[in-house]
Coordinates of C-alpha atoms and ligand atoms in Angstrom, one line a residue:
X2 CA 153.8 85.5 114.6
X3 CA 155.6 83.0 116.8
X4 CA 154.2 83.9 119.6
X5 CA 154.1 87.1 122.1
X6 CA 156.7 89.6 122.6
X7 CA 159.1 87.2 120.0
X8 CA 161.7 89.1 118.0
X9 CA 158.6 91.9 117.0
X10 CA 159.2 95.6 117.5
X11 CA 156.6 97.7 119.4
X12 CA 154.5 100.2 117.5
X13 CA 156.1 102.9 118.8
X14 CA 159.4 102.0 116.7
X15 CA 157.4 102.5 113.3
X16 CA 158.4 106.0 112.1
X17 CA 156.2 108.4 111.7
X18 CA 154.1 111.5 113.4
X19 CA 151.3 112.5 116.3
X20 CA 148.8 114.9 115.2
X21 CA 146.4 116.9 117.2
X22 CA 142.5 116.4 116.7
X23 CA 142.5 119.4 114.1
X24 CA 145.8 118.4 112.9
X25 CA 144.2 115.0 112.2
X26 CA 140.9 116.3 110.1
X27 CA 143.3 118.7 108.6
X28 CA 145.4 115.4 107.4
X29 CA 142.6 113.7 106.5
X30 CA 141.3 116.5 104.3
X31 CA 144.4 116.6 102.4
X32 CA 144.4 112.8 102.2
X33 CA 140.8 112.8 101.0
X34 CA 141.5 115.9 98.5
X35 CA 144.2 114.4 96.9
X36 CA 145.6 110.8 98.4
X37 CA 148.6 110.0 95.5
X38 CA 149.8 113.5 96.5
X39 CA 149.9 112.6 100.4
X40 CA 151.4 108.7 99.9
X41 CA 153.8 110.2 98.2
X42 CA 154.9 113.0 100.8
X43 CA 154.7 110.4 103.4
X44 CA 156.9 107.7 101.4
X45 CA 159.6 110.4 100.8
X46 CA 159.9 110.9 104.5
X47 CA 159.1 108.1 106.3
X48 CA 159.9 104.6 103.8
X49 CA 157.7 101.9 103.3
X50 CA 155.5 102.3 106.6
X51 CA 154.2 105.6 108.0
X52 CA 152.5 105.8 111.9
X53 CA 150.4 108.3 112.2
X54 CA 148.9 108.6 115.8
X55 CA 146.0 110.5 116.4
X56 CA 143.7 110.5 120.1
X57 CA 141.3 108.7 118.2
X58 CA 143.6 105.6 117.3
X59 CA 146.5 104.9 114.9
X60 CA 147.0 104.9 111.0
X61 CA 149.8 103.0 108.9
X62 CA 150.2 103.6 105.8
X63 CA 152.2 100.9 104.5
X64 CA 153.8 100.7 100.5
X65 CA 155.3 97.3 98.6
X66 CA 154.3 93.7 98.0
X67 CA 155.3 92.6 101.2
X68 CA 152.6 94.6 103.0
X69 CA 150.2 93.8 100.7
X70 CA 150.6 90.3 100.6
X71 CA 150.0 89.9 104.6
X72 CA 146.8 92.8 104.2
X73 CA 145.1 90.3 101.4
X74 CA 145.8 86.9 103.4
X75 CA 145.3 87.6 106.8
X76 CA 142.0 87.8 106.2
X77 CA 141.0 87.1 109.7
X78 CA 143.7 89.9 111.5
X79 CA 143.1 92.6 108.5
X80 CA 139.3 93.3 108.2
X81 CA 137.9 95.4 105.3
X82 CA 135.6 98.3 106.5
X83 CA 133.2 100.0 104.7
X84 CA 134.1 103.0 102.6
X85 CA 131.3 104.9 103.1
X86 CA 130.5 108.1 105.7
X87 CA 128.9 107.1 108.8
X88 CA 126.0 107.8 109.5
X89 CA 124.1 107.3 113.2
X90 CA 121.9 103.7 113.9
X91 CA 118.6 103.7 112.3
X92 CA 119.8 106.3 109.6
X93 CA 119.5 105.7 105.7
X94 CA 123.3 106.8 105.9
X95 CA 124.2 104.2 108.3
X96 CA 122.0 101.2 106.0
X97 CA 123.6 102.4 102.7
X98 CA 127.3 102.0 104.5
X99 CA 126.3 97.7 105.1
X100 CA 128.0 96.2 102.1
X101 CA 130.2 93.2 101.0
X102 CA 133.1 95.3 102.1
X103 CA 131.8 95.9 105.7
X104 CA 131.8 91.7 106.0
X105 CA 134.0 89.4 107.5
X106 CA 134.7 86.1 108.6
X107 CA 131.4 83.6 108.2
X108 CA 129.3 85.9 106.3
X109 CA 131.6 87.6 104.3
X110 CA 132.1 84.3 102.9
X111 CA 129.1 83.4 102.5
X112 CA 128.0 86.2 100.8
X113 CA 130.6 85.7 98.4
X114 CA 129.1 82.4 97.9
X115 CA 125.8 84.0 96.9
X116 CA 127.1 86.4 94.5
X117 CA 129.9 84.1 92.9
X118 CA 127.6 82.4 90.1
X119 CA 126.7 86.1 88.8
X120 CA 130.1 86.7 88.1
X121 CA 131.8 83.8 86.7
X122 CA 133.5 84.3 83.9
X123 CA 131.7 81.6 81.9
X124 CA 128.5 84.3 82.0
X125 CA 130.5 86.7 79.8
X126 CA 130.0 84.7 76.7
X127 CA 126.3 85.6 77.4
X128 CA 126.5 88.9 78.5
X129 CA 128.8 90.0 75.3
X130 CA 125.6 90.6 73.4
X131 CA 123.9 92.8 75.6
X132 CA 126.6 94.7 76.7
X133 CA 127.7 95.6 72.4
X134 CA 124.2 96.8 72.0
X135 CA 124.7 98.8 74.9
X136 CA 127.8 100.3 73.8
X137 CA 126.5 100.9 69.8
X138 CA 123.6 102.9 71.6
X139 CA 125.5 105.2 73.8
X140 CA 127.9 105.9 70.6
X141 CA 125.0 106.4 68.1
X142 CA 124.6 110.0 68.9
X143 CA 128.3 110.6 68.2
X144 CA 129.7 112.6 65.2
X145 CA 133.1 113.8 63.9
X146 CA 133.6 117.0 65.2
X147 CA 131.7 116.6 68.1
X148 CA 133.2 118.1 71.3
X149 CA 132.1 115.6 74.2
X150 CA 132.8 114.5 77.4
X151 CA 134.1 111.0 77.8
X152 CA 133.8 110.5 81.0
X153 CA 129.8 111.5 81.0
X154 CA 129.1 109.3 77.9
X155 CA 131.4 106.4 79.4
X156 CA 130.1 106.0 82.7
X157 CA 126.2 106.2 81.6
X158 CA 126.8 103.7 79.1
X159 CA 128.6 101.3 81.9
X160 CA 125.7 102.3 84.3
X161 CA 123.1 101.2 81.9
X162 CA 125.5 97.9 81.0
X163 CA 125.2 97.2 84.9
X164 CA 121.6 98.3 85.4
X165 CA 120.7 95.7 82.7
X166 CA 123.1 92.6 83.5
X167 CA 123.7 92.9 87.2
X168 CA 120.1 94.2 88.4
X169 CA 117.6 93.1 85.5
X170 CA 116.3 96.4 85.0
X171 CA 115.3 98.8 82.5
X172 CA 114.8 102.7 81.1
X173 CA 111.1 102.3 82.5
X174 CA 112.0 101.2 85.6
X175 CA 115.5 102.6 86.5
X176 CA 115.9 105.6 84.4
X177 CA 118.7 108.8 84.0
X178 CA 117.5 110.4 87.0
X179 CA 118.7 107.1 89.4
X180 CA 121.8 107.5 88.1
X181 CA 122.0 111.2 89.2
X182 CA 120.9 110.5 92.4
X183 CA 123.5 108.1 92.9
X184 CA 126.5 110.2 91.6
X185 CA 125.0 112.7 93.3
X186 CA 124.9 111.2 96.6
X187 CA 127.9 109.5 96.2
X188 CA 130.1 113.0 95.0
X189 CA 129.0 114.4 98.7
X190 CA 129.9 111.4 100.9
X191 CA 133.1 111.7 99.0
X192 CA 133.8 115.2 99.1
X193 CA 136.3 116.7 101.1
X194 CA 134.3 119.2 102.7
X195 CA 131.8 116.9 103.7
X196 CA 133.9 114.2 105.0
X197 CA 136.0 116.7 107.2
X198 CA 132.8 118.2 109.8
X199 CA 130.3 114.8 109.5
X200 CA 127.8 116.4 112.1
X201 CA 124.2 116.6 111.5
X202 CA 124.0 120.5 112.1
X203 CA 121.2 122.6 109.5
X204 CA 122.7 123.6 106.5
X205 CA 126.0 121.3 106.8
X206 CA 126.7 119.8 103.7
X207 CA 127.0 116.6 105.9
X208 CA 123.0 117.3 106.7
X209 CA 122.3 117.7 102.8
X210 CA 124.2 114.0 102.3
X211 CA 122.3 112.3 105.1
X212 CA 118.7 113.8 103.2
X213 CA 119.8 112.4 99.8
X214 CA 120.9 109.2 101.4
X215 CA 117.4 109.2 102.7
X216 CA 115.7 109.6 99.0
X217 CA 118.2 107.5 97.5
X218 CA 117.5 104.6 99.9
X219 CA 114.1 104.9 99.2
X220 CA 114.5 104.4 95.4
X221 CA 116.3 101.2 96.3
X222 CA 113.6 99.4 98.7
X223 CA 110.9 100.4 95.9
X224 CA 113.1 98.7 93.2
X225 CA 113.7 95.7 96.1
X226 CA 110.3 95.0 97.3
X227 CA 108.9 94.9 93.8
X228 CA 111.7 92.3 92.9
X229 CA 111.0 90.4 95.9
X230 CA 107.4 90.4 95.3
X231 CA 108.0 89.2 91.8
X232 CA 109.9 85.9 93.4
X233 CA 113.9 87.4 93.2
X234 CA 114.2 83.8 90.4
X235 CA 116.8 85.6 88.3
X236 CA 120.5 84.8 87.8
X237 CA 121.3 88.5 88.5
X238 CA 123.5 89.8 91.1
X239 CA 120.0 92.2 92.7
X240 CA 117.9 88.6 92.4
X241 CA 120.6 86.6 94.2
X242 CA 121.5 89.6 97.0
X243 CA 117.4 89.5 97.6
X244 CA 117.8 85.6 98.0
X245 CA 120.4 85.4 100.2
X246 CA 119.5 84.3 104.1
X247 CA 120.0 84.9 107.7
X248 CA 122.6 82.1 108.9
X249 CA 119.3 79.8 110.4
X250 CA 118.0 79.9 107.3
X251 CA 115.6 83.3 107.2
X252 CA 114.6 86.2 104.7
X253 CA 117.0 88.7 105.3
X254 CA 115.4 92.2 106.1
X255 CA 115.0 95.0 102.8
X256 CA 116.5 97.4 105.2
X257 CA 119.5 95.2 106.0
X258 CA 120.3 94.4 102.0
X259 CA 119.9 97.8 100.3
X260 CA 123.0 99.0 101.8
X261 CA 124.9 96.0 99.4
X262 CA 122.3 96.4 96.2
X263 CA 123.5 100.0 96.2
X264 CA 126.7 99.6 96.5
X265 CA 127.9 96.8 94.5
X266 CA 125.8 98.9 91.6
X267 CA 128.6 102.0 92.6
X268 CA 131.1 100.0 92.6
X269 CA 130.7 98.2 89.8
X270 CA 130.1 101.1 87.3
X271 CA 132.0 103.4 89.3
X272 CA 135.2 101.5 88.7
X273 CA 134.5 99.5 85.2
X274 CA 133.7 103.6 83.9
X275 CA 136.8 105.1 85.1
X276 CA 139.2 101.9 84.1
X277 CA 137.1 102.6 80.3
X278 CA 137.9 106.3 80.5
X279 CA 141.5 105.8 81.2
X280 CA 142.3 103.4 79.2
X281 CA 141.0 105.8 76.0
X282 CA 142.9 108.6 77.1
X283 CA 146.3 107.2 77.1
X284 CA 145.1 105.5 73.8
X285 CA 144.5 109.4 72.4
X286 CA 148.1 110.2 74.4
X287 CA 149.9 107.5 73.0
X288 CA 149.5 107.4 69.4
X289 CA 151.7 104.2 68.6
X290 CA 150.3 102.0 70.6
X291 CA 146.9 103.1 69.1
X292 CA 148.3 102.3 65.8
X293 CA 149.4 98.8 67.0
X294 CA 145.6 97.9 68.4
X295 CA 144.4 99.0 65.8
X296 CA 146.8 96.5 63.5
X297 CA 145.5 93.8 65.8
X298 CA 141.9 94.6 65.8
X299 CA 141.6 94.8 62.0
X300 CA 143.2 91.1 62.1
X301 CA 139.7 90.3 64.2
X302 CA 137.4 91.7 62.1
X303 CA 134.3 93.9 62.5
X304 CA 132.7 92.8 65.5
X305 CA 134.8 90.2 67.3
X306 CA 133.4 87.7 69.4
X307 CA 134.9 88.3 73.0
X308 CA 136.2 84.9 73.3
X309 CA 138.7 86.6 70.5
X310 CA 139.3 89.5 72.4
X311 CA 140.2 88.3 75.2
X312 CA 142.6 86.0 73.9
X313 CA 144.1 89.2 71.8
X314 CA 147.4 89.9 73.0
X315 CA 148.0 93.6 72.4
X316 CA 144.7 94.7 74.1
X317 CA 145.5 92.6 77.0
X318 CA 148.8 94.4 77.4
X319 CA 146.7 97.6 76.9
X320 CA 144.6 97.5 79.6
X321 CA 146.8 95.6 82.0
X322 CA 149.3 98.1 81.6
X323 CA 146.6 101.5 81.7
X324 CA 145.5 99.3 84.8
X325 CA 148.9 99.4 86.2
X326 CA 149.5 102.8 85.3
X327 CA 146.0 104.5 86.5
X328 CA 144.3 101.8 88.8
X329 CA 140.7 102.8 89.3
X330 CA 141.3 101.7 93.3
X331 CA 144.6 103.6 94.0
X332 CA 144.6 102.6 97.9
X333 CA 142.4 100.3 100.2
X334 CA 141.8 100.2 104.1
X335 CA 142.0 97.6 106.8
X336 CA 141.2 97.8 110.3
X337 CA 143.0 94.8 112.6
X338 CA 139.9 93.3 114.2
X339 CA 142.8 92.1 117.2
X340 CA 146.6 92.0 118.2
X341 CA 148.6 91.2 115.6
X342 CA 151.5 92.0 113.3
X343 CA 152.6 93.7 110.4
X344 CA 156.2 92.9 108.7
X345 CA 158.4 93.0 111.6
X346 CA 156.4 95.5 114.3
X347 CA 153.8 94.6 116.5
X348 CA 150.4 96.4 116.1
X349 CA 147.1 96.6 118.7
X350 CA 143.6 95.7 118.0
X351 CA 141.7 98.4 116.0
X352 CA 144.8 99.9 113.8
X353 CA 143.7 101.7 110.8
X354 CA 146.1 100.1 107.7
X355 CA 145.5 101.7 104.3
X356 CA 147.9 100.0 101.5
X357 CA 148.1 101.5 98.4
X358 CA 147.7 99.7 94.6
X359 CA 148.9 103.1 93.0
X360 CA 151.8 103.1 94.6
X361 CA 152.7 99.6 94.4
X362 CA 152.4 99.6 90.5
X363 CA 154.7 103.0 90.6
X364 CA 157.4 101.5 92.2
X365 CA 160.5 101.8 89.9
X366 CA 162.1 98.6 91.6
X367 CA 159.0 96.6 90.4
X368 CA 158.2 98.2 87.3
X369 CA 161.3 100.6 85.5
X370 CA 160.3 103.8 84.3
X371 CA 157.3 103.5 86.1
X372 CA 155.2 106.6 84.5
X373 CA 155.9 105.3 81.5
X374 CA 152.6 104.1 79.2
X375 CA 153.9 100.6 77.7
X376 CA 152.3 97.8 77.1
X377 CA 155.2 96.1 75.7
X378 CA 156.5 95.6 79.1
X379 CA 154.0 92.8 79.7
X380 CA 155.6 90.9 77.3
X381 CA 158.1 90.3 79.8
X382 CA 157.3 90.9 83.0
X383 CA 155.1 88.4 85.3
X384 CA 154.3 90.1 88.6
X385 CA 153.2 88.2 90.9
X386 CA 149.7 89.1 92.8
X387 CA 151.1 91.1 95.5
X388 CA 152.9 93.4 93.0
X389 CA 150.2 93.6 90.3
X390 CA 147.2 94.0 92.3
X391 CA 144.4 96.3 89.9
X392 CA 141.4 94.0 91.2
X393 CA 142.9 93.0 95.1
X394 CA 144.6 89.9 95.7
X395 CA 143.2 86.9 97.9
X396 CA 139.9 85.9 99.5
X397 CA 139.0 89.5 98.5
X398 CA 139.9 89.6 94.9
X399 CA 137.0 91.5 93.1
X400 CA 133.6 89.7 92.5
X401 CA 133.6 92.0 88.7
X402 CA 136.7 91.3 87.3
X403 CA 135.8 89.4 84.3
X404 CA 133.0 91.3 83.7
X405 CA 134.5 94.9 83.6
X406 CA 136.8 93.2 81.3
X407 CA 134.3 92.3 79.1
X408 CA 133.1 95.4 79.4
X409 CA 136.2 97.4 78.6
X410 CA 137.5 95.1 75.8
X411 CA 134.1 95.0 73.9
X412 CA 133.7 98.7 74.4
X413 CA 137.8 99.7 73.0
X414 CA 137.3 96.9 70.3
X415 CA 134.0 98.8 68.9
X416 CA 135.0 102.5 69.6
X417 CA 138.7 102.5 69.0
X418 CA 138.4 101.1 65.0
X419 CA 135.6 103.7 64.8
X420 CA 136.6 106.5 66.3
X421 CA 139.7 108.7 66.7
X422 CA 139.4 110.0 70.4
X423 CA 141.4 113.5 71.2
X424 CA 141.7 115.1 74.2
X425 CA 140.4 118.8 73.5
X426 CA 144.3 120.5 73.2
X427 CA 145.3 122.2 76.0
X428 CA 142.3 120.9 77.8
X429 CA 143.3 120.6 81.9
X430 CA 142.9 116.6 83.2
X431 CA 143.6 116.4 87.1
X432 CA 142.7 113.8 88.8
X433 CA 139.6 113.3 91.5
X434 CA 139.0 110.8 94.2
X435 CA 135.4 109.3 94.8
X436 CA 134.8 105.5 95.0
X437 CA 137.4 105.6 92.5
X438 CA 140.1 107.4 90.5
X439 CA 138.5 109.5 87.5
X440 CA 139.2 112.5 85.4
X441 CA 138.2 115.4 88.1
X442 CA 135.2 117.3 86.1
X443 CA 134.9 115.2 83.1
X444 CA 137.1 114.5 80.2
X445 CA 136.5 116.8 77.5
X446 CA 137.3 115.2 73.8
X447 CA 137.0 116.1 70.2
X448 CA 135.7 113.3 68.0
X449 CA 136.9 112.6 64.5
X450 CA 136.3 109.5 62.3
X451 CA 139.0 106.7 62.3
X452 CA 141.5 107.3 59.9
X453 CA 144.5 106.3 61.7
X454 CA 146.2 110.1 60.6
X455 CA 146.5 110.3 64.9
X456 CA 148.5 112.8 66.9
X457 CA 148.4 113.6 70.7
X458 CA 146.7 116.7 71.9
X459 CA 149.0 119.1 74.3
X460 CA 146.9 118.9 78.1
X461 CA 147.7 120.0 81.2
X462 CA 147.1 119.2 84.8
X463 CA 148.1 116.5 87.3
X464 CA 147.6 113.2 85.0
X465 CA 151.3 114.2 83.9
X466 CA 152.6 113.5 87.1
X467 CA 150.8 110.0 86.9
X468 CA 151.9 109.7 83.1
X469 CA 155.0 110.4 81.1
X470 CA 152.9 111.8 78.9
X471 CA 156.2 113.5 76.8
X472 CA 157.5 109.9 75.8
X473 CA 154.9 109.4 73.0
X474 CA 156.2 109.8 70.3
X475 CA 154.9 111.3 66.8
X476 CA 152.9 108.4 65.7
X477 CA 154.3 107.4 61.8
X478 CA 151.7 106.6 59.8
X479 CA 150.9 102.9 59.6
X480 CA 149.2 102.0 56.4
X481 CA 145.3 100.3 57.5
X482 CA 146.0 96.0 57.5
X483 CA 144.6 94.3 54.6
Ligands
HEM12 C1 137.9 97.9 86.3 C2 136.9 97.8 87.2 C3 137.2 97.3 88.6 C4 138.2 97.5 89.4 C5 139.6 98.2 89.1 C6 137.9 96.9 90.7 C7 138.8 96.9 91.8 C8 138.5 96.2 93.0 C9 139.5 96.1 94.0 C10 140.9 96.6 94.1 C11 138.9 95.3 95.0 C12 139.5 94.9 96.4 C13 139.2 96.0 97.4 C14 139.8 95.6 98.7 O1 140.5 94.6 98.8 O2 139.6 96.4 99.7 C15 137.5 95.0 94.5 C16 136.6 94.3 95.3 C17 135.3 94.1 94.8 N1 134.8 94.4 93.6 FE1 135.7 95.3 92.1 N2 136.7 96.4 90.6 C18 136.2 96.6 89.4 C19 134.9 96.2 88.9 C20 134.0 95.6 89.6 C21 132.7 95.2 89.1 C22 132.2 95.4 87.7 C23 132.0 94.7 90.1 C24 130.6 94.1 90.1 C25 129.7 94.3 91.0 C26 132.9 94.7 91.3 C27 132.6 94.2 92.5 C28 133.5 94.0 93.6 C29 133.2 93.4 94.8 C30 131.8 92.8 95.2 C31 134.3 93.5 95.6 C32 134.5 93.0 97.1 C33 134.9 91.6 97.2 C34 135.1 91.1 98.6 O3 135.3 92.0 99.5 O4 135.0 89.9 98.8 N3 134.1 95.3 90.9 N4 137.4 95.5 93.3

């Protein structure tokens, strides 16, 4: 911005709509129920930026590289804010909403700094053997003909890569039931119904959230203090969250931490799962492109080392393009910490901006045909980081890149060559909006030995309208590389 009042338009000149209190929980309902469906409605009628003004303060929803490129590098106009329900001061709700994402400025950064080592990429060489054994485990049960679902099997195995790697744990002392408790509290402070009456009333749903926040927390200071007690030395991400300071230098309260342990563990799984999950289904969908990975896995041998895979070129296209396609964080939020501007308009102090990665990689200016599953488009195409943006952009790009990477390539590279993944036909895959964008109710599949004889199953539900799902092809039969 030049300066004040230059050539910037007033708020008031963004198009959009006012909405009454209930017309504004009744929005944000919908939103929260089904967001692609709403960004869409709202780009259809309003463009690239959408006002919607409410008593309680004003939204934008704003599309396209040029709004995302000003939301990931004015870091200190556009502050991140926690994702998390509220909950009131003093409440386990309220210390489970403090995470990375709820800093800015000074100690954003220097959080950052504390967790940055953790999650170099250099570490991945490392973690590569831990993370196959996980993977071998949590497909050892598997036989052809099994019907499972993917998504169950999937995000356990991630949660247990996580558990391991990023909080030095193990079955005896983080077991099955932690990871209930977390989905569990985590499905509520997502849900819809939840998220539309917040008030701690007796038998609200919201009540029944803030109580499992409560024992959830509680888990999380045991697993904490007994870290702490046993000198937080290790190079893991729990280890360096319980070493990091007050800015003069002090131990940072339990109860001001567990908020980040917990939710760097969601997000981290969470995300890494569903990206996993995706990434098989359009393999099952697309039956050609499985062929081709498979071509270039067999040229890698039996167990690659994942130096090798991530130098492969098809599976790089792969999962940048089932990435692009179905980005595990379709939309993120900003709140303008003071005056400012956005593109051309002027906008107040404490605007709400939500900016969305779906609809940025759906753009068919960006990317033609954009529904369309093809990792051959990479071959060509170099967007740049405000048009490709699966992991964020800027002094905010994600902390776990490389290491859901790792995860995702080791885990395709051992299931893929052993396993032909189908989609139970006629099954119904919608999608569902928690921390991140999954299958809604699991992913149910029928398992079959690898013998490259693939076809796609017939589904139905929403995931067509995210995927052309009627461009693959018959697969022709490729004979198996020598
Ligand atoms: C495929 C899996 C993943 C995807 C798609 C993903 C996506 C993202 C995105 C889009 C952001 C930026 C959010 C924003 O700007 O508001 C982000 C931030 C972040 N992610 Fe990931 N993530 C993944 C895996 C992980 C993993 C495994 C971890 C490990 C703990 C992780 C930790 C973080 C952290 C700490 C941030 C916040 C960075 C900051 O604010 O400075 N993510 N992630």
């Amino acid at each position: 911005m030049d300066g004040p009042g230059s050539d910037l338009l007033p708020l008031s000149a963004i198009p959009g709509r006012r909405l009454s209190i209930p017309g504004a929980i009744w929005l944000q309902m919908r939103f929260d129920r089904d967001p692609l469906t709403y960004m869409y409605g709202l780009r259809a009628k309003y463009g690239d930026l959408t006002r919607l003004q409410t008593r309680m303060g004003t939204v934008l929803v704003a599309f396209g590289p040029e709004y995302n490129r000003a939301l990931y590098q004015e870091t200190d106009l556009f502050h991140s804010r926690p994702f998390v329900l509220p909950g009131r001061k003093h409440t386990a709700q309220h210390r489970l909403r403090q995470s990375i994402f709820s800093l800015n400025g000074e100690d954003h950064k220097r959080m950052r700094h504390q967790l940055l080592p953790v999650f170099q990429r250099s570490m991945m060489g490392v973690h590569q053997f831990a993370i196959r054994g996980h993977v071998e485990r949590a497909t050892a049960p598997w036989a052809a003909g099994q019907v499972r679902d993917l998504h169950r099997d999937v995000h356990l195995m991630v949660w247990n890569v996580v558990r391991d790697l990023l909080y030095g744990l193990d079955e005896g002392s983080a077991s099955a039931d932690l990871h209930e408790a977390m989905e569990h509290w985590m499905f509520q402070t997502f849900a819809p119904w939840v998220r539309a009456f917040p008030v701690n009333l007796p038998f609200t749903p919201y009540r029944r959230m803030l109580k499992d926040a409560a024992k959830l927390e509680q888990r999380f200071l045991d697993i904490m203090r007994a870290r702490r007690a046993a000198g937080a030395a290790g190079t893991d991400a729990l280890s360096a969250l319980l070493r990091f300071t007050t800015r003069d230098g002090k131990e940072v309260p339990l109860e001001e931490i567990v908020g980040h342990a917990l939710t760097l563990f969601l997000v981290a799984y969470e995300t890494t799962g569903n990206t996993l999950n995706w990434t098989l289904f359009l393999l099952s969908q697309f039956p050609q492109v499985q062929q081709n990975l498979l071509d270039e896995l067999a040229g890698l041998g039996p167990n690659p080392q994942y130096d090798q895979l991530d130098a492969a070129p098809y599976l790089t296209r792969v999962l940048k393009e089932s990435m692009r396609l179905l980005p595990a964080v379709p939309y993120s939020r900003r709140l303008t910490s003071r005056d400012g501007a956005l593109g051309k308009y002027l906008i107040p102090k404490k605007t709400r901006v939500i900016f969305s990665h779906y609809m940025t990689h759906h753009m068919p200016e960006l990317y033609p045909n954009p529904e369309r599953f093809d990792p051959a488009r990479w071959e060509t195409i170099k967007p740049t980081p405000a048009e490709f943006l699966p992991f964020g952009a800027g002094p905010r790009t994600c902390l776990g890149s490389s290491l859901a990477q790792c995860i995702i390539k080791l885990a395709v590279a051992h299931i893929v060559p052993r396993w032909e993944i189908n989609v139970v036909p006629n099954a119904r895959v919608d999608r569902h909006m928690g921390i991140s964008l999954g299958p809604k109710g699991g992913l149910p599949v029928v398992l079959g030995a690898q013998d490259r004889d693939l076809h796609q199953s017939p589904i139905t539900g929403n995931v067509r309208d995210m995927v052309d799902l009627d461009r693959a092809a018959p697969a022709p039969r490729v004979p198996v590389a020598a």
